Coordinates of C-alpha atoms in Angstrom, one line a residue:
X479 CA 71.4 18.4 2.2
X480 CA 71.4 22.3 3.6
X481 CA 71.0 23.2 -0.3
X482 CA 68.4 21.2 -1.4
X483 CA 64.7 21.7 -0.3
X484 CA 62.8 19.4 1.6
X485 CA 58.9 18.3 2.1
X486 CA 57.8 16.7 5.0
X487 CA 56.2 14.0 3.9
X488 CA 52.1 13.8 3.5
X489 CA 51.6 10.8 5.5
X490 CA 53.6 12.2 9.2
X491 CA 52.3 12.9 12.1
X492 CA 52.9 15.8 14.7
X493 CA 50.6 13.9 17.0
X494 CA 50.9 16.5 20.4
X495 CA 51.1 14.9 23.7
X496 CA 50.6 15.5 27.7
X497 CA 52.8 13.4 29.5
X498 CA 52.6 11.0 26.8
X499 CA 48.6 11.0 27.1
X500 CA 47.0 12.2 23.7
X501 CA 46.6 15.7 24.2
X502 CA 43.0 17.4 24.1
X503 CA 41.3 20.3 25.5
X504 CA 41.0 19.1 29.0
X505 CA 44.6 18.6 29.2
X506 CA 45.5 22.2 28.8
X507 CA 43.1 23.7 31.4
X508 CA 44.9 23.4 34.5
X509 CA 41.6 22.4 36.3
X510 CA 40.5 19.7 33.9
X511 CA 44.1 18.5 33.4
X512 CA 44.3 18.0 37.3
X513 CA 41.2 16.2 37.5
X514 CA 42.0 14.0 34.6
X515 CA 45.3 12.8 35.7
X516 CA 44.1 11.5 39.0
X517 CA 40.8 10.7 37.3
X518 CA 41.9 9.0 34.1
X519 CA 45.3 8.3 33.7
X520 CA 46.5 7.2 37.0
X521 CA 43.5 4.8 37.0
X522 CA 44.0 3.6 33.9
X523 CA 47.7 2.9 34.3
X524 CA 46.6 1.3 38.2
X525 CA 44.5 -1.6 36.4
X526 CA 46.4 -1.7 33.5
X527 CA 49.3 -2.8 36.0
X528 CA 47.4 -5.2 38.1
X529 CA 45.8 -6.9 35.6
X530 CA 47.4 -6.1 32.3
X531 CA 45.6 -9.7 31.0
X532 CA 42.1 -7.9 31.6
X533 CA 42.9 -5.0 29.2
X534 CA 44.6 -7.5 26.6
X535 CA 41.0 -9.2 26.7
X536 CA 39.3 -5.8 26.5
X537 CA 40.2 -4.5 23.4
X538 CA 39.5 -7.0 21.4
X539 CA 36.0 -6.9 22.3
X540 CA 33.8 -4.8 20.1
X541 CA 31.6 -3.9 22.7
X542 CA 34.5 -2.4 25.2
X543 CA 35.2 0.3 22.9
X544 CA 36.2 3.7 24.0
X545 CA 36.9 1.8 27.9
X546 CA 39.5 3.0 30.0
X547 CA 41.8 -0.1 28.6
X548 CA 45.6 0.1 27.4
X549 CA 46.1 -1.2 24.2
X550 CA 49.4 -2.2 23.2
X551 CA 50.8 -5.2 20.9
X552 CA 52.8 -6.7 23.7
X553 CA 53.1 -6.3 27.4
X554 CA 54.1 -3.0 28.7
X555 CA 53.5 -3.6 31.9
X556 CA 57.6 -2.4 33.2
X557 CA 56.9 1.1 30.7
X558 CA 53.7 1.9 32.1
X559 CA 55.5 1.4 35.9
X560 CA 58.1 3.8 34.9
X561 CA 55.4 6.5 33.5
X562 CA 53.9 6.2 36.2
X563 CA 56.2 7.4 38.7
X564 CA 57.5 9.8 36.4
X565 CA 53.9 11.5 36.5
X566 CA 53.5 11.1 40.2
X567 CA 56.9 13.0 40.5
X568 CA 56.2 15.9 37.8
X569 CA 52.8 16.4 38.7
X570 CA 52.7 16.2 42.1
X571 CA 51.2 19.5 42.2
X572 CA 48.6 18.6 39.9
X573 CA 47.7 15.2 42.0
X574 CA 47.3 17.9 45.1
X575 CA 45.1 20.2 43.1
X576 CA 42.7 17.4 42.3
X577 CA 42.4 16.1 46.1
X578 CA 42.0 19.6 47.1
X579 CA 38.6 20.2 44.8
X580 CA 37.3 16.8 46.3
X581 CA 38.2 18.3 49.6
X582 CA 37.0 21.8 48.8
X583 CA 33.8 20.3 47.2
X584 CA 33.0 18.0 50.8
X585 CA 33.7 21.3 52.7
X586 CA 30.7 22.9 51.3
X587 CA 28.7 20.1 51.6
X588 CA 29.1 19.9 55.0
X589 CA 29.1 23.5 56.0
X590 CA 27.5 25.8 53.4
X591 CA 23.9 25.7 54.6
X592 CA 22.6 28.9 53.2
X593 CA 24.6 31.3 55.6
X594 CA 27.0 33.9 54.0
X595 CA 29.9 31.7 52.6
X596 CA 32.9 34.6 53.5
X597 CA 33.8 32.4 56.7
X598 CA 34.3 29.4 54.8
X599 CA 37.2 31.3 52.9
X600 CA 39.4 29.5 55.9
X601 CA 38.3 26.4 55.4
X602 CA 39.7 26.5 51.4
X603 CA 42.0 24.3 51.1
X604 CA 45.6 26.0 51.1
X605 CA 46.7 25.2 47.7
X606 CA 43.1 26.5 46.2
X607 CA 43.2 29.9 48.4
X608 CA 43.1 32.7 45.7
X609 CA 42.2 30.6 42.9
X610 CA 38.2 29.9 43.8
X611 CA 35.4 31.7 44.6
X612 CA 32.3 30.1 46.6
X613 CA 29.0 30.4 45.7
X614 CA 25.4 29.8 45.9
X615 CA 23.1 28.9 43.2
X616 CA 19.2 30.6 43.6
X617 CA 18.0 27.4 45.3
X618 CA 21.0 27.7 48.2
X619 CA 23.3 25.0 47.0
X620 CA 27.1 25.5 47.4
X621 CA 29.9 25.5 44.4
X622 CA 32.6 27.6 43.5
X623 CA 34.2 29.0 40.5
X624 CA 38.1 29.1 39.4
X625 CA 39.9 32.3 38.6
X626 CA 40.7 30.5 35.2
X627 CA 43.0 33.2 33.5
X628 CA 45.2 33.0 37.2
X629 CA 45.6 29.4 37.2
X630 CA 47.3 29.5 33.8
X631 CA 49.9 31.8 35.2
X632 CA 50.8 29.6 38.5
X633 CA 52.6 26.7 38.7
X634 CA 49.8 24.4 38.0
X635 CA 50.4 25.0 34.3
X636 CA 53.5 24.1 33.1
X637 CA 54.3 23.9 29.4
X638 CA 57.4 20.8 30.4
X639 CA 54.1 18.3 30.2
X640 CA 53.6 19.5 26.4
X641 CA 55.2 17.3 23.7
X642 CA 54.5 16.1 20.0
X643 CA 55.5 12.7 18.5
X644 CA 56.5 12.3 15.4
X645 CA 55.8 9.1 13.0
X646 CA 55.2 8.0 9.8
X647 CA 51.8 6.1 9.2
X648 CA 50.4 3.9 6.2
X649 CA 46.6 2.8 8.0
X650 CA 44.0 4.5 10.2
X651 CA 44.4 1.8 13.1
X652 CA 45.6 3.4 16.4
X653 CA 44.3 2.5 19.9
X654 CA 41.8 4.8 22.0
X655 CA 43.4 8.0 22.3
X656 CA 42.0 8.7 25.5
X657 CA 42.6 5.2 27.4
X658 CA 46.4 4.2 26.1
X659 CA 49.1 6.5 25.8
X660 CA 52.0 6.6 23.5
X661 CA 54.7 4.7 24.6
X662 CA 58.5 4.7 23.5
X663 CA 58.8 3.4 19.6
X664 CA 61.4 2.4 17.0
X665 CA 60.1 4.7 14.7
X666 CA 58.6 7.4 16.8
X667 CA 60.3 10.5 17.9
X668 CA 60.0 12.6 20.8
X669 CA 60.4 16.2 20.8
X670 CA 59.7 18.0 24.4
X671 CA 58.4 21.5 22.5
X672 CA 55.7 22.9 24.1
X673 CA 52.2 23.5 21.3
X674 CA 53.0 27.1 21.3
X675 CA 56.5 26.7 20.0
X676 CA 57.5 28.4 16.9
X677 CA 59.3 24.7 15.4
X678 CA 55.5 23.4 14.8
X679 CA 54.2 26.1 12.7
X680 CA 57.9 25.8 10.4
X681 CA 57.9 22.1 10.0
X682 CA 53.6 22.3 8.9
X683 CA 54.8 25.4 6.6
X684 CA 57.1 22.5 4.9
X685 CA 54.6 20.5 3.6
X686 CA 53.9 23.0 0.8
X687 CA 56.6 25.3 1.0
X688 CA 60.0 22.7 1.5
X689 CA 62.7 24.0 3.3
X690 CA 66.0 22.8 5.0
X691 CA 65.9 19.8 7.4
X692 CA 69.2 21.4 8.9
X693 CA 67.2 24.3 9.9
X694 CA 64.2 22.7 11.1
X695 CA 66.1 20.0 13.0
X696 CA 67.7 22.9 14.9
X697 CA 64.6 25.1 15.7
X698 CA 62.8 22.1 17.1
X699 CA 65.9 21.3 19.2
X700 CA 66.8 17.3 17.2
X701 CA 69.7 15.4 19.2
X702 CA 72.1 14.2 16.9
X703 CA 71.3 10.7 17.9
X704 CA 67.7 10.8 16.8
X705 CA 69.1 13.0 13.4
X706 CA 68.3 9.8 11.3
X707 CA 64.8 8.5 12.2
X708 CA 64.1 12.9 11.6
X709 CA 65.5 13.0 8.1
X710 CA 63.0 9.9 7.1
X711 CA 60.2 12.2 8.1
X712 CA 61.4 14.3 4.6
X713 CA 61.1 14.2 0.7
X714 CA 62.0 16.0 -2.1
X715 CA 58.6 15.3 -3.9
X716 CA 56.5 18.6 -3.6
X717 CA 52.6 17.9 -2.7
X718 CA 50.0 19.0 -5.5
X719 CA 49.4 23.0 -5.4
X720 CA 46.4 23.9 -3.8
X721 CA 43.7 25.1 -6.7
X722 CA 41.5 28.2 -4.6
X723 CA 38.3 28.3 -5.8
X724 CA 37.5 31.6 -7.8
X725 CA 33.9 30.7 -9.1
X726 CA 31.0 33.3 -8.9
X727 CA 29.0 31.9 -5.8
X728 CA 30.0 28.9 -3.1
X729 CA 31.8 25.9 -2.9
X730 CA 30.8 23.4 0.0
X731 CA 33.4 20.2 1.0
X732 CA 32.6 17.7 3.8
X733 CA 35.9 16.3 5.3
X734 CA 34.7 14.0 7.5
X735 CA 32.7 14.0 10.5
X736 CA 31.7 17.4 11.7
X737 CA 34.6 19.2 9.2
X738 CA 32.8 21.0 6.5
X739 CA 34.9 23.4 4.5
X740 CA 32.5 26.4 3.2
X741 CA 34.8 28.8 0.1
X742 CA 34.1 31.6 -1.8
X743 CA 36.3 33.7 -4.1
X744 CA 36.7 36.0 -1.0
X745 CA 36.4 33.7 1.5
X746 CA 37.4 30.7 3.6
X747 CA 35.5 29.2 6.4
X748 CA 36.3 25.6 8.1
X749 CA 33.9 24.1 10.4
X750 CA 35.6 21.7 13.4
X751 CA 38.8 20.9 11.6
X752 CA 38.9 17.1 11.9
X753 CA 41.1 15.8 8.8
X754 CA 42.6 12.8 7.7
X755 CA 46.0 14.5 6.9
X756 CA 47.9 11.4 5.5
X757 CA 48.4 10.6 2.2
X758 CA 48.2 6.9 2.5
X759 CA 45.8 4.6 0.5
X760 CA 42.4 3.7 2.1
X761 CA 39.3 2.2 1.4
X762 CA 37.5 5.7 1.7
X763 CA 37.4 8.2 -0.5
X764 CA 38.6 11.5 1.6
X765 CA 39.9 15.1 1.4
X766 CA 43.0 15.6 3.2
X767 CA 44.9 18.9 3.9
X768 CA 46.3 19.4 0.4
X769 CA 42.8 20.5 -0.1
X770 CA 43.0 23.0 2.3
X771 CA 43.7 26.9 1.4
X772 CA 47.0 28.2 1.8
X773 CA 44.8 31.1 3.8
X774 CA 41.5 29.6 5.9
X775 CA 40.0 33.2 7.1
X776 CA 38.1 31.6 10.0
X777 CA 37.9 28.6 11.9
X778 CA 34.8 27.8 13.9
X779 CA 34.9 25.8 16.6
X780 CA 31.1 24.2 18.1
X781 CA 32.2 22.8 21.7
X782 CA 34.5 21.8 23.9
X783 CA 34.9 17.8 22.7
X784 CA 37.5 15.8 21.5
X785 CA 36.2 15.1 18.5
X786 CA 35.5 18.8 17.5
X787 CA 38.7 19.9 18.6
X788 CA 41.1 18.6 17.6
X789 CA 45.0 19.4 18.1
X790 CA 46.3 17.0 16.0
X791 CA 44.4 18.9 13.0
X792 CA 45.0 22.1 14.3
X793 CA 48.1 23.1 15.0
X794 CA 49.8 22.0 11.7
X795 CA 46.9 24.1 10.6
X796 CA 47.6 27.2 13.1
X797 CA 50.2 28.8 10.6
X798 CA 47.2 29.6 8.0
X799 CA 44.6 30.2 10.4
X800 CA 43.4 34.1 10.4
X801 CA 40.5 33.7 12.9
X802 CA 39.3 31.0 15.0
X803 CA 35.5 31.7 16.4
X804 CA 34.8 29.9 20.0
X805 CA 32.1 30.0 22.0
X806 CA 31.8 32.1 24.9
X807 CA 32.1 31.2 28.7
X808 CA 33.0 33.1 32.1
X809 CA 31.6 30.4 34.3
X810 CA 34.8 29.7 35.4
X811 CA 33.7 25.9 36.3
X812 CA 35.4 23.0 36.5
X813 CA 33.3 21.3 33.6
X814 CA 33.4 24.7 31.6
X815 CA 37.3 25.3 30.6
X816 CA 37.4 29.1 28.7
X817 CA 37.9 27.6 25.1
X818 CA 39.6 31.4 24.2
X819 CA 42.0 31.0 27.1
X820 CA 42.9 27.1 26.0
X821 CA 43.7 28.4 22.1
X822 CA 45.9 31.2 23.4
X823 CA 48.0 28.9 25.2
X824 CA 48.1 26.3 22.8
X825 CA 49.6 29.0 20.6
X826 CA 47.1 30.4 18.7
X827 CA 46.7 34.1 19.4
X828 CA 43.8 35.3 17.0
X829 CA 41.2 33.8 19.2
X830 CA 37.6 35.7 19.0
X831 CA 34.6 34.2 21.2
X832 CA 31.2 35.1 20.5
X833 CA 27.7 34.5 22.4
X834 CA 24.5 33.0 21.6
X835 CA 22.7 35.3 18.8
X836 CA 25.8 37.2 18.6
X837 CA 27.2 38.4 14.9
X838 CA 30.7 38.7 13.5
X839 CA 29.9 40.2 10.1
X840 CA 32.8 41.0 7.5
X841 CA 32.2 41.4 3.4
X842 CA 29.5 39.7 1.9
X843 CA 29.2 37.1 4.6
X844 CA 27.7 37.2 8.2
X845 CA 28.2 34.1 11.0
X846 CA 26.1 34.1 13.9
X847 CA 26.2 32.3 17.3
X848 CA 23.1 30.0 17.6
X849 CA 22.0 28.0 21.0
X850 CA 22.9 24.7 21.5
X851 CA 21.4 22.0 23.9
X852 CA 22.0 18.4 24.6
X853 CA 25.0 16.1 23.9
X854 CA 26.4 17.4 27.5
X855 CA 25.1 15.2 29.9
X856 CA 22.7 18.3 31.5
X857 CA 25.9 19.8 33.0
X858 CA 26.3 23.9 33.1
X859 CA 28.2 24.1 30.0
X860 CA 27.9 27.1 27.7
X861 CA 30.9 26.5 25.4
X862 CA 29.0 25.3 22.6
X863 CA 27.6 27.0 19.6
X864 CA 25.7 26.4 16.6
X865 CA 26.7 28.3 13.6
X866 CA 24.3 30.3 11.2
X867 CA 26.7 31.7 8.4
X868 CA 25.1 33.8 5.9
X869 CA 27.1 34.0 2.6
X870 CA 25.2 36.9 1.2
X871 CA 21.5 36.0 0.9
X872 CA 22.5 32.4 1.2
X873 CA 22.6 30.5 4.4
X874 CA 23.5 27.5 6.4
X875 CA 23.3 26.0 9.7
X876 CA 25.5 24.0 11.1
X877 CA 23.3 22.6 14.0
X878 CA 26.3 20.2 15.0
X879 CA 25.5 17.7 18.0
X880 CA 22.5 19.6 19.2
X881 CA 20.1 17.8 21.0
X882 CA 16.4 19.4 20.6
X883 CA 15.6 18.9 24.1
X884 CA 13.2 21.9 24.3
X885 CA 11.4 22.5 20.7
X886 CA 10.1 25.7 21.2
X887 CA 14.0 27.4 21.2
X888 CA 14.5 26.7 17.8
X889 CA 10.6 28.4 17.1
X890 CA 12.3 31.7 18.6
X891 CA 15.7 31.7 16.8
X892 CA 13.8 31.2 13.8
X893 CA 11.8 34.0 13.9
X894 CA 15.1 36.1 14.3
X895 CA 17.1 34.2 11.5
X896 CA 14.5 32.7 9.2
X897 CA 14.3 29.7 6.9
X898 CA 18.0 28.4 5.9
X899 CA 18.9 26.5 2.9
X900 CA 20.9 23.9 3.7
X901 CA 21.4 22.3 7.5
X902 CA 23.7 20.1 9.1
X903 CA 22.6 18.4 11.7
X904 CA 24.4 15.5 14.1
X905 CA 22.2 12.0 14.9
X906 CA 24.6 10.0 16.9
X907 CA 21.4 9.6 19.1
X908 CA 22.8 6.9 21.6
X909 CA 26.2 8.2 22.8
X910 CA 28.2 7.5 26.0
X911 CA 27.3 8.2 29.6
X912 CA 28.4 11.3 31.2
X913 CA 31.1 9.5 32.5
X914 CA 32.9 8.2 30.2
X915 CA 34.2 12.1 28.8
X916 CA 33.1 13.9 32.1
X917 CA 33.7 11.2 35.0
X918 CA 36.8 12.1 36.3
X919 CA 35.9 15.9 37.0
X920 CA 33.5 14.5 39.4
X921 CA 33.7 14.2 42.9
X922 CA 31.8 11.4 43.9
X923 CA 30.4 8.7 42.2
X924 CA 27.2 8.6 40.2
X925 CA 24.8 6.3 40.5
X926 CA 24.7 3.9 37.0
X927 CA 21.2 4.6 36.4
X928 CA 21.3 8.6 36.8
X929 CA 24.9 8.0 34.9
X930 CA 23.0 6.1 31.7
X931 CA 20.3 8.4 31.3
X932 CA 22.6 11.5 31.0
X933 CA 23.9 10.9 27.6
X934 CA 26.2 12.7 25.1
X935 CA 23.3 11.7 22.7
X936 CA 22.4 13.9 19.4
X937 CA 19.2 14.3 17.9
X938 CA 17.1 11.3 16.7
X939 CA 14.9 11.3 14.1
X940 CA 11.8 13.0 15.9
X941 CA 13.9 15.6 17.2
X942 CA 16.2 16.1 13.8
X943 CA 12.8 16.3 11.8
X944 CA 11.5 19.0 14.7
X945 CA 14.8 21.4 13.3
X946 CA 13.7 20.5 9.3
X947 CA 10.0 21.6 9.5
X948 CA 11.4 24.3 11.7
X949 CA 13.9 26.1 9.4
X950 CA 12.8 24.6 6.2
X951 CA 15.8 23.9 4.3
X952 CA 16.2 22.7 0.8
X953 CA 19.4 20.9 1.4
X954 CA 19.8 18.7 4.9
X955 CA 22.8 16.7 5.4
X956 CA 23.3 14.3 8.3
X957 CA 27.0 14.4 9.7
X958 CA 29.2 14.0 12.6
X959 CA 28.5 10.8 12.9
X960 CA 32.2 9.5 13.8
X961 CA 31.8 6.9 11.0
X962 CA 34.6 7.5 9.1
X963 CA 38.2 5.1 9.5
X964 CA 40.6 7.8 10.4
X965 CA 38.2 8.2 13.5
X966 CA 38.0 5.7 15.3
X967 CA 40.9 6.1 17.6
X968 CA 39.2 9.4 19.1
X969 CA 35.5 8.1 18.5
X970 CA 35.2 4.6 18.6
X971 CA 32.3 3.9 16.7
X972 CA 31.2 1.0 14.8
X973 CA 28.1 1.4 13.0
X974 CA 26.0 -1.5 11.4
X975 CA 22.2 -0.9 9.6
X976 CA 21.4 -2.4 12.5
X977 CA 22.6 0.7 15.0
X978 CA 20.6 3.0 16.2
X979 CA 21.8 6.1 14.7
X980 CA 21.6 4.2 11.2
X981 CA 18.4 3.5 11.9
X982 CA 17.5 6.8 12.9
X983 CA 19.0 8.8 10.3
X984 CA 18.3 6.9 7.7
X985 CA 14.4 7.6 8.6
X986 CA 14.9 11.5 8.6
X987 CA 16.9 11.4 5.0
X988 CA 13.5 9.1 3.9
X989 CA 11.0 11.2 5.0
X990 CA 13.1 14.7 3.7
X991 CA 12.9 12.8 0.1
X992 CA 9.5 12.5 0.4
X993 CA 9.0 16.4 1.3
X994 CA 11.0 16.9 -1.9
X995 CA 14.5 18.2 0.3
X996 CA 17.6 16.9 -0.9
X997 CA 19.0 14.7 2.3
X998 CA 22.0 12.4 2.4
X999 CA 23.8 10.9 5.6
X1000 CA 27.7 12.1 4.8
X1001 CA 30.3 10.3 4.7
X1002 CA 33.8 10.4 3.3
X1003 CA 34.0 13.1 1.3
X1004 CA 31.2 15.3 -0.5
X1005 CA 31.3 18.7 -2.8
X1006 CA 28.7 20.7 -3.8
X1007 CA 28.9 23.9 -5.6
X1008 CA 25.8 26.7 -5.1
X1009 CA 24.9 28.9 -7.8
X1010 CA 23.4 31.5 -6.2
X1011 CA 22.2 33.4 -9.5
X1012 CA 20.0 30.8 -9.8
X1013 CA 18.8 30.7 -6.3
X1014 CA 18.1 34.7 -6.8
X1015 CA 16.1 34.0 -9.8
X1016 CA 13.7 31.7 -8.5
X1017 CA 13.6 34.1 -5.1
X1018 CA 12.7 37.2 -7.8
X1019 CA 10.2 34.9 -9.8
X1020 CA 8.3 33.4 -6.3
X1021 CA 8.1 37.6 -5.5
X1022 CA 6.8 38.1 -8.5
X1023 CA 4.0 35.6 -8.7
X1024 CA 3.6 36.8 -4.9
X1025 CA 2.8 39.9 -6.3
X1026 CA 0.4 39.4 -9.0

């Protein structure tokens, strides 16, 4: 075996964990991590084992979807006991950290009136002292802000929570990533590596470049007992050699959802890396990581959600990653993790973060931050971007899950970036309540009413149709719409023509086809290839007639 070379196989996952929870963003900020163990999984594993009947029931309901119910095959009532102890003993610290911010966030309630806040500095909580800063807002109302980069160097983050499991798959059906967690398996291994560990980046590299098991097996630290379920994870079949495109102008490939890979002979940009890895059968036709570059010169990342960041994709993907582009924050609030600070710990160390209207320009192509609003529940969140990316005089917009909540923005950028020529916009117009993602970083409960009308909605088709006749593409594609098999364990949607969004979207494609703009509504996979020769003809022939 230690002579012959071996391929992971296309169809396993490194799926990364936090105490056995799925592992996203908000579980690598110590903040958010603290709040969401109280606030998520400790809840969640409560009712599941008081009434593990109730969540049976649940999940086979369509309209529970995305709830805060367990779903498992059998009762697991004895495992999720144990887990829970086991993460009352290891985060204990954690557990503290979250009461303190309720207790912290009552304090200023009660006392800060208006009056200079340095006296309150006694009243911090003890474990918080150091780590916060209160403050006022212009109108007088108390909060406070975390020293972010501090907390990542206490013990409030600790690496021991990190894990990946590894397992083979054939189908896209897994439970709710963010409701059921991933219990002990036959065929699943465990491997307590942390995501910045070395052993991840070797065992992606062997999907395309083979290698020895032996070696693997040690760097990621394999008992000898678990030695035979690891050597299933291998072949000897090589995967299909990537074919770079070397045409003249641009090749465009939707992956699914919000992933839209955007190539030139020079370059490689990959929007929101959500791929269906696994090279299993399916109903849909899909790209999958063999159609990836061997180099990807940027990643860009829109915001802070799970299903636009996605670990699962990414750090198999981390070894070929030059760049990754975030969006900026220094809020240093609890709802507003520092995406830059996340990435660095999760391993990836070439990490740039740029601000609205901001520019990161390199040969022949220019990529510039764009404001985005909605889809966040009217919390102060400023890690989210849209993405203008000129590729010489050609352009696109990836408008993402913006929400035109205030038309006349969109007037303003476009009279600093102009018309574009294709858009990308997201119309999952409904979405869930604020708290459903956001509800356990709160401190009190919100009232169902206020909770329903602050959505993590999209644009509809009045407000999708405000950002066409704005920026007057000729191209306008409708996408992350969570549609596609391979995501409904992290978005849970079920569309019919019936749904909203359908209904919606299907509207703004019509009534583009009627203005002469090529529309579609993505889904799957989709390839275009731009000939910008062409594209400069017509521009030189429109000045021309201009000019007569």
């Amino acid at each position: 075996m230690k002579s012959t070379i071996w391929y992971t196989k296309p169809n396993l996952v490194i799926e990364p964990l936090f105490d056995r929870w799925y592992a996203w963003s908000h579980l690598v900020s110590p903040a958010t991590a603290a709040m969401n163990v109280v606030g998520r999984h400790l809840k969640i594993m409560n009712s599941y084992i008081q009434s593990p009947q109730i969540h049976a029931a649940a999940v086979q309901n369509p309209k529970m979807l995305g709830g805060p119910f367990m779903d498992y095959k059998r009762p697991r009532v004895e495992d999720i006991k144990k887990l829970k102890v086991a993460t009352t003993e290891k985060q204990a610290n954690l557990i503290q950290f979250a009461e303190a911010i309720k207790e912290l966030d009552e304090m200023l309630k009660k006392h800060a009136k208006g009056y200079a806040l340095e006296t309150l500095y006694e009243k911090v909580p003890d474990i918080l002292k150091g780590y916060v800063e209160l403050i006022y807002d212009l109108n007088n109302n108390p909060s406070f802000r975390f020293f972010e980069s501090l907390l990542y160097n206490s013990e409030f983050y600790n690496k021991n929570s990190q894990s990946i499991a590894l397992w083979i798959t054939d189908n896209d059906e897994r439970p709710f990533c963010l409701s059921t967690a991933r219990l002990d398996e036959p065929n699943v291994l465990h491997l307590d590596v942390p995501f910045d560990h070395p052993g991840i980046d070797a065992l992606s590299r062997m999907k395309r470049e083979g290698g020895s098991i032996d070696d693997i097996a040690a760097l990621l630290g394999v008992k000898e007992e678990d030695r035979a379920l690891f050597d299933t994870f291998f072949t000897q079949e090589s995967q299909p050699t990537y074919k770079k495109y070397n045409g003249p102008n641009a090749r465009m490939r939707y992956f699914g959802h919000a992933c839209i890979l955007v190539e030139t002979r020079d370059i490689s940009i990959l929007v929101d890396p959500l791929i269906s890895y696994y090279g299993y059968q399916s109903s849909v036709n899909h790209f999958s990581d063999i159609d990836l570059p061997d180099e990807i010169d940027y990643v860009l990342i829109t915001h802070n959600h799970q299903d636009h960041i996605l670990f699962e994709t990414l750090l198999p993907l981390r070894h070929k990653v030059k760049n990754i582009i975030v969006p900026r924050t220094t809020t240093g609030a609890l709802q507003d993790p520092n995406l830059r600070m996340v990435f660095n710990h999760a391993g990836f160390k070439n990490v740039k973060e740029i601000d609205e209207m901001e520019e990161i320009s390199f040969e022949n192509c220019v990529i510039k931050g764009i404001p985005f609003t909605g889809e966040h529940s009217d919390l102060n969140i400023q890690t989210k971007t849209c993405f203008h990316v000129s590729v010489g005089d050609f352009t696109f917009l990836f408008a993402a899950d913006s929400r035109i909540v205030e038309g006349k923005l969109y007037e303003h950028v476009h009279r600093v970036i102009g018309d574009v020529d294709v858009i990308f916009l997201g119309m999952e117009c409904d979405g869930a309540p604020l708290t459903w993602l956001y509800g356990p970083l709160l401190t009190e409960d919100l009232a169902r009413d206020k909770d329903q009308s602050r959505r993590l909605s999209g644009s509809n088709f009045e407000k999708g149709m405000h950002l066409i006749n704005v920026f007057n593409p000729k191209e306008a594609y409708v996408y992350a719409m969570g549609q596609e098999p391979w995501l409904e364990f992290i978005s849970t949607v079920r569309y019919t023509e019936e749904s909203n969004p359908i209904i919606q979207s299907n509207l703004l494609v019509e009534e583009c086809h009627k203005r002469g703009i090529i529309a579609e509504r993505l889904y799957g996979e989709k390839e275009i290839l731009y000939n910008f020769e062409e594209r400069s003809e017509a521009k030189e022939a429109a000045l021309a007639d201009s000019n007569q």
